[in-house]
CSV table of C-alpha atoms in Angstrom, one decimal:
chain,number,residue,atom,x,y,z
G,1,MET,CA,-70.0,152.0,142.1
G,2,THR,CA,-72.1,151.1,139.1
G,3,GLY,CA,-70.9,150.1,135.7
G,4,ILE,CA,-72.3,153.3,134.3
G,5,ALA,CA,-70.3,155.4,136.8
G,6,LEU,CA,-67.1,153.4,136.1
G,7,ALA,CA,-67.6,154.0,132.3
G,8,SER,CA,-68.2,157.7,132.9
G,9,TYR,CA,-64.9,158.0,134.9
G,10,LEU,CA,-62.9,156.2,132.2
G,11,ALA,CA,-64.5,158.3,129.4
G,12,THR,CA,-63.9,161.5,131.3
G,13,GLY,CA,-60.3,160.7,131.8
G,14,ALA,CA,-59.8,159.9,128.1
G,15,LEU,CA,-61.5,163.0,126.9
G,16,ALA,CA,-59.7,165.2,129.5
G,17,GLY,CA,-56.4,163.8,128.3
G,18,ILE,CA,-57.2,164.3,124.7
G,19,LEU,CA,-58.4,167.9,125.2
G,20,ALA,CA,-55.3,168.7,127.3
G,21,GLY,CA,-53.1,167.6,124.5
G,22,LEU,CA,-55.3,169.0,121.7
G,23,LEU,CA,-56.3,172.4,123.1
G,24,GLY,CA,-53.8,173.0,125.8
G,25,ILE,CA,-56.4,173.2,128.6
G,26,GLY,CA,-56.3,171.7,132.0
G,27,GLY,CA,-58.3,168.5,132.6
G,28,GLY,CA,-60.1,170.0,135.6
G,29,ILE,CA,-62.2,172.2,133.4
G,30,LEU,CA,-63.8,169.1,132.1
G,31,ILE,CA,-63.4,166.7,135.0
G,32,VAL,CA,-65.1,168.8,137.6
G,33,PRO,CA,-68.5,169.3,135.8
G,34,VAL,CA,-68.6,165.7,134.7
G,35,LEU,CA,-67.9,164.4,138.2
G,36,ILE,CA,-70.6,166.8,139.6
G,37,PHE,CA,-73.2,165.2,137.3
G,38,ALA,CA,-71.8,161.6,137.8
G,39,PHE,CA,-71.7,161.9,141.6
G,40,SER,CA,-75.2,163.3,141.6
G,41,ALA,CA,-76.4,160.4,139.4
G,42,GLN,CA,-74.7,157.9,141.8
G,43,GLY,CA,-76.7,159.3,144.7
G,44,LEU,CA,-73.8,160.6,146.7
G,45,THR,CA,-74.8,163.1,149.4
G,46,ALA,CA,-75.8,166.3,147.5
G,47,GLU,CA,-74.2,168.5,150.2
G,48,TRP,CA,-70.7,167.3,149.3
G,49,VAL,CA,-71.0,166.6,145.5
G,50,PRO,CA,-69.1,169.7,144.3
G,51,HIS,CA,-66.5,169.4,147.1
G,52,LEU,CA,-65.8,165.8,146.1
G,53,ALA,CA,-65.7,166.7,142.4
G,54,ILE,CA,-63.1,169.5,143.0
G,55,GLY,CA,-61.0,167.5,145.5
G,56,THR,CA,-61.0,164.5,143.2
G,57,SER,CA,-60.1,166.6,140.2
G,58,LEU,CA,-57.1,168.0,142.0
G,59,ALA,CA,-55.9,164.5,143.0
G,60,THR,CA,-56.0,163.4,139.3
G,61,ILE,CA,-54.0,166.5,138.3
G,62,ILE,CA,-51.1,165.2,140.5
G,63,GLY,CA,-50.8,162.2,138.2
G,64,THR,CA,-51.3,164.0,134.9
G,65,GLY,CA,-49.2,167.0,136.1
G,66,ALA,CA,-46.2,164.9,137.0
G,67,THR,CA,-46.3,163.2,133.6
G,68,ALA,CA,-46.5,166.6,131.9
G,69,VAL,CA,-43.7,168.2,134.0
G,70,TYR,CA,-41.4,165.3,133.3
G,71,SER,CA,-42.0,165.5,129.6
G,72,HIS,CA,-41.4,169.3,129.5
G,73,HIS,CA,-38.3,169.0,131.7
G,74,ARG,CA,-36.7,166.4,129.5
G,75,ARG,CA,-36.9,169.1,126.7
G,76,GLY,CA,-35.4,171.7,128.9
G,77,ALA,CA,-38.5,173.9,128.5
G,78,VAL,CA,-39.4,174.5,132.2
G,79,ARG,CA,-38.3,177.8,133.7
G,80,TRP,CA,-37.6,176.4,137.2
G,81,ASP,CA,-36.5,179.8,138.5
G,82,LEU,CA,-40.0,181.1,137.8
G,83,VAL,CA,-41.6,178.0,139.4
G,84,ALA,CA,-39.4,178.6,142.5
G,85,ARG,CA,-40.7,182.2,142.7
G,86,LEU,CA,-44.4,181.4,142.0
G,87,GLY,CA,-44.6,178.1,143.8
G,88,PRO,CA,-44.6,179.2,147.4
G,89,GLY,CA,-47.5,181.6,146.9
G,90,MET,CA,-49.3,179.0,144.9
G,91,ILE,CA,-49.0,176.4,147.6
G,92,LEU,CA,-50.2,178.9,150.2
G,93,GLY,CA,-53.0,180.0,147.9
G,94,ALA,CA,-54.1,176.4,147.2
G,95,TRP,CA,-54.4,175.7,151.0
G,96,LEU,CA,-56.5,178.9,151.4
G,97,GLY,CA,-58.7,178.0,148.4
G,98,ALA,CA,-59.3,174.5,149.9
G,99,ALA,CA,-60.1,176.0,153.3
G,100,VAL,CA,-62.6,178.5,151.7
G,101,ALA,CA,-64.2,175.7,149.7
G,102,GLY,CA,-64.7,173.7,152.9
G,103,LEU,CA,-66.7,176.5,154.3
G,104,LEU,CA,-68.9,177.2,151.3
G,105,PRO,CA,-72.3,175.5,150.9
G,106,GLU,CA,-72.8,173.2,148.0
G,107,ALA,CA,-74.9,175.7,146.0
G,108,TRP,CA,-72.3,178.5,146.3
G,109,LEU,CA,-69.4,176.3,145.4
G,110,THR,CA,-71.2,175.1,142.3
G,111,ARG,CA,-71.9,178.7,141.3
G,112,VAL,CA,-68.3,179.7,141.8
G,113,PHE,CA,-67.2,177.0,139.4
G,114,ALA,CA,-70.0,177.8,136.9
G,115,LEU,CA,-68.9,181.4,136.8
G,116,PHE,CA,-65.3,180.3,136.2
G,117,LEU,CA,-66.5,178.1,133.3
G,118,LEU,CA,-68.3,181.1,131.8
G,119,ILE,CA,-65.2,183.2,132.0
G,120,VAL,CA,-63.0,180.5,130.3
G,121,ALA,CA,-65.7,180.0,127.6
G,122,ALA,CA,-65.7,183.7,126.9
G,123,ARG,CA,-62.0,183.7,126.5
G,124,MET,CA,-62.0,180.7,124.2
G,125,LEU,CA,-64.8,182.2,122.0
G,126,GLY,CA,-63.0,185.5,121.9
G,127,GLY,CA,-60.1,183.9,120.2
G,128,GLN,CA,-57.5,186.5,121.4
G,129,ALA,CA,-54.3,185.1,122.6
G,130,ALA,CA,-52.2,186.7,125.3
G,131,ARG,CA,-49.3,188.9,124.0
G,132,ALA,CA,-46.2,190.2,125.7
G,133,SER,CA,-47.1,193.6,127.1
G,134,SER,CA,-45.0,194.1,130.3
G,135,LYS,CA,-42.3,192.5,132.4
G,136,LEU,CA,-43.1,190.0,135.1
G,137,PRO,CA,-43.4,191.3,138.7
G,138,GLY,CA,-40.5,191.0,141.1
G,139,THR,CA,-40.2,188.2,143.7
G,140,THR,CA,-42.8,189.8,146.1
G,141,GLY,CA,-45.2,190.5,143.2
G,142,LEU,CA,-44.9,186.9,141.9
G,143,LEU,CA,-45.5,185.6,145.5
G,144,ALA,CA,-48.7,187.6,145.6
G,145,VAL,CA,-49.8,186.7,142.1
G,146,GLY,CA,-49.0,183.0,142.8
G,147,THR,CA,-51.1,183.1,146.0
G,148,GLY,CA,-54.1,184.4,144.0
G,149,ILE,CA,-53.7,181.8,141.2
G,150,GLY,CA,-53.3,179.0,143.7
G,151,ALA,CA,-56.4,180.0,145.7
G,152,LEU,CA,-58.6,180.3,142.6
G,153,SER,CA,-57.2,177.1,141.1
G,154,ALA,CA,-57.8,175.0,144.2
G,155,LEU,CA,-61.3,176.6,144.7
G,156,VAL,CA,-62.4,175.4,141.2
G,157,GLY,CA,-60.3,172.2,140.9
G,158,ILE,CA,-57.8,173.1,138.2
G,159,GLY,CA,-54.0,173.1,137.8
G,160,GLY,CA,-53.9,176.8,137.1
G,161,GLY,CA,-52.7,176.7,133.5
G,162,SER,CA,-55.5,178.9,132.2
G,163,LEU,CA,-54.3,181.6,134.6
G,164,THR,CA,-50.5,181.0,134.7
G,165,VAL,CA,-49.9,180.8,130.9
G,166,PRO,CA,-51.4,184.2,130.1
G,167,LEU,CA,-49.4,185.8,133.0
G,168,LEU,CA,-46.2,184.4,131.7
G,169,VAL,CA,-46.8,185.2,128.1
G,170,ARG,CA,-47.7,188.8,128.9
G,171,GLY,CA,-44.5,188.9,130.9
G,172,GLY,CA,-42.4,188.1,127.8
G,173,ILE,CA,-42.1,184.3,128.1
G,174,ASP,CA,-42.6,182.5,124.8
G,175,MET,CA,-45.7,180.2,124.6
G,176,ARG,CA,-43.7,177.0,124.7
G,177,GLY,CA,-41.8,178.1,127.8
G,178,ALA,CA,-45.0,179.4,129.4
G,179,VAL,CA,-46.9,176.2,128.9
G,180,ALA,CA,-44.0,174.1,130.2
G,181,THR,CA,-43.4,176.4,133.2
G,182,SER,CA,-47.2,176.4,133.9
G,183,SER,CA,-47.1,172.6,134.1
G,184,GLY,CA,-44.3,172.9,136.7
G,185,CYS,CA,-46.5,175.3,138.7
G,186,GLY,CA,-49.6,173.1,138.4
G,187,LEU,CA,-48.1,170.2,140.3
G,188,PRO,CA,-47.6,172.1,143.6
G,189,ILE,CA,-51.1,173.6,143.2
G,190,ALA,CA,-52.6,170.1,142.8
G,191,LEU,CA,-50.6,168.6,145.6
G,192,ALA,CA,-51.4,171.4,148.1
G,193,GLY,CA,-55.0,171.7,146.9
G,194,ALA,CA,-55.7,168.0,147.1
G,195,ALA,CA,-54.1,167.8,150.6
G,196,GLY,CA,-56.3,170.7,151.6
G,197,PHE,CA,-59.5,169.1,150.4
G,198,LEU,CA,-58.5,165.9,152.1
G,199,VAL,CA,-58.0,167.7,155.4
G,200,THR,CA,-61.0,170.0,155.2
G,201,GLY,CA,-63.2,167.0,154.3
G,202,TRP,CA,-61.9,164.8,157.0
G,203,GLY,CA,-64.6,163.4,159.3
G,204,ARG,CA,-67.5,165.0,157.5
G,205,GLU,CA,-70.7,163.0,157.8
G,206,GLY,CA,-72.3,161.7,154.6
G,207,LEU,CA,-69.1,161.1,152.6
G,208,PRO,CA,-68.9,157.8,150.6
G,209,ALA,CA,-66.9,154.9,152.1
G,210,ALA,CA,-64.2,155.0,149.4
G,211,ALA,CA,-63.4,158.7,150.0
G,212,THR,CA,-60.7,160.2,152.2
G,213,GLY,CA,-61.9,163.7,153.0
G,214,PHE,CA,-63.2,165.2,149.8
G,215,ILE,CA,-61.2,162.9,147.5
G,216,TYR,CA,-63.1,160.0,146.0
G,217,TRP,CA,-60.5,157.4,145.1
G,218,PRO,CA,-62.4,155.2,142.6
G,219,ALA,CA,-62.9,158.2,140.4
G,220,VAL,CA,-59.2,159.3,140.8
G,221,LEU,CA,-57.9,155.9,139.7
G,222,MET,CA,-60.3,155.4,136.8
G,223,VAL,CA,-59.7,159.0,135.4
G,224,LEU,CA,-55.9,158.6,135.7
G,225,LEU,CA,-56.1,155.2,134.0
G,226,THR,CA,-57.2,156.8,130.7
G,227,SER,CA,-56.2,160.5,131.0
G,228,ILE,CA,-52.4,159.8,131.1
G,229,PRO,CA,-52.2,157.7,127.9
G,230,ALA,CA,-54.7,159.9,126.1
G,231,ALA,CA,-52.8,163.2,126.3
G,232,PRO,CA,-50.2,162.2,123.7
G,233,LEU,CA,-53.0,161.3,121.3
G,234,GLY,CA,-54.4,164.8,121.8
G,235,ALA,CA,-51.0,166.3,121.0
G,236,HIS,CA,-50.9,164.2,117.8
G,237,LEU,CA,-54.4,165.3,116.7
G,238,ALA,CA,-53.4,168.9,117.3
G,239,HIS,CA,-51.4,168.7,114.1
G,240,ARG,CA,-54.2,167.2,112.1
G,241,LEU,CA,-57.4,168.9,113.2
G,242,PRO,CA,-58.6,172.5,113.0
G,243,VAL,CA,-57.7,173.5,116.6
G,244,ALA,CA,-59.1,177.1,116.3
G,245,LEU,CA,-62.5,175.7,115.3
G,246,LEU,CA,-62.4,173.1,118.0
G,247,ARG,CA,-61.6,175.7,120.7
G,248,ARG,CA,-64.7,177.6,119.7
G,249,VAL,CA,-66.8,174.5,119.8
G,250,PHE,CA,-65.5,173.5,123.2
G,251,GLY,CA,-66.0,177.1,124.3
G,252,VAL,CA,-69.7,176.8,123.4
G,253,LEU,CA,-69.9,173.6,125.3
G,254,LEU,CA,-68.3,175.2,128.4
G,255,LEU,CA,-70.8,178.1,128.1
G,256,LEU,CA,-73.8,175.7,128.1
G,257,VAL,CA,-72.4,173.6,131.0
G,258,GLY,CA,-71.7,176.8,133.0
G,259,LEU,CA,-75.2,178.1,132.5
G,260,ARG,CA,-76.6,174.7,133.4
G,261,LEU,CA,-74.7,174.6,136.7
G,262,LEU,CA,-75.5,178.2,137.4
G,263,MET,CA,-79.2,177.5,137.1
G,264,ALA,CA,-79.1,174.2,139.0
């Protein structure tokens, strides 16, 4: 691992942590594309670059997610009853998402992530927040919805907040409770998804020596080293900076990155 790669991992973690606190987005949205570019620049086997980026991102979310859940739980903001109803489906879905990712060629997995970035960018640029419009589904419905959220989240290497928060807000949960409960749901997604990428990548030829399956540990450690302490800074800046404008700027950045990956 070169000094440039090490610096890129540390910078990625710091920026992901700040953006998570500042804009309320999951770090995977930033971590995955940066790791795709960094792993390619390192000369890792191109066939596995997106798989390693997504699996590694999920592994980092375990650390950051645990920190976020603890913080929200201390404030009594996590709806654990909803986590218990969504969680089993999310775990199942995360395993399915990892299994599907293991079957997809590099180009297709990159395109799936690029399309997801474009959708997130469009939502950020649209500027319309979710509003309460209906009740949450019953237990069976939440199990099905959780499975879908878990599968898509694992497939693109995120904790699912961009999918779970709108669902909860539309179901009548206030934004504070929705964000806190989403963090509680993101941890099982990250755990199951990372385990799935570890298993599906086990024994594949061409993976770097420091990887276990599709998880590249040097990147995990370096990203966590800066992302965890950076998140509180982002939350502090949220009260001082024009967040609405920053969301649109970041939305444009995601749009450009998504188009770049789509055309790669």
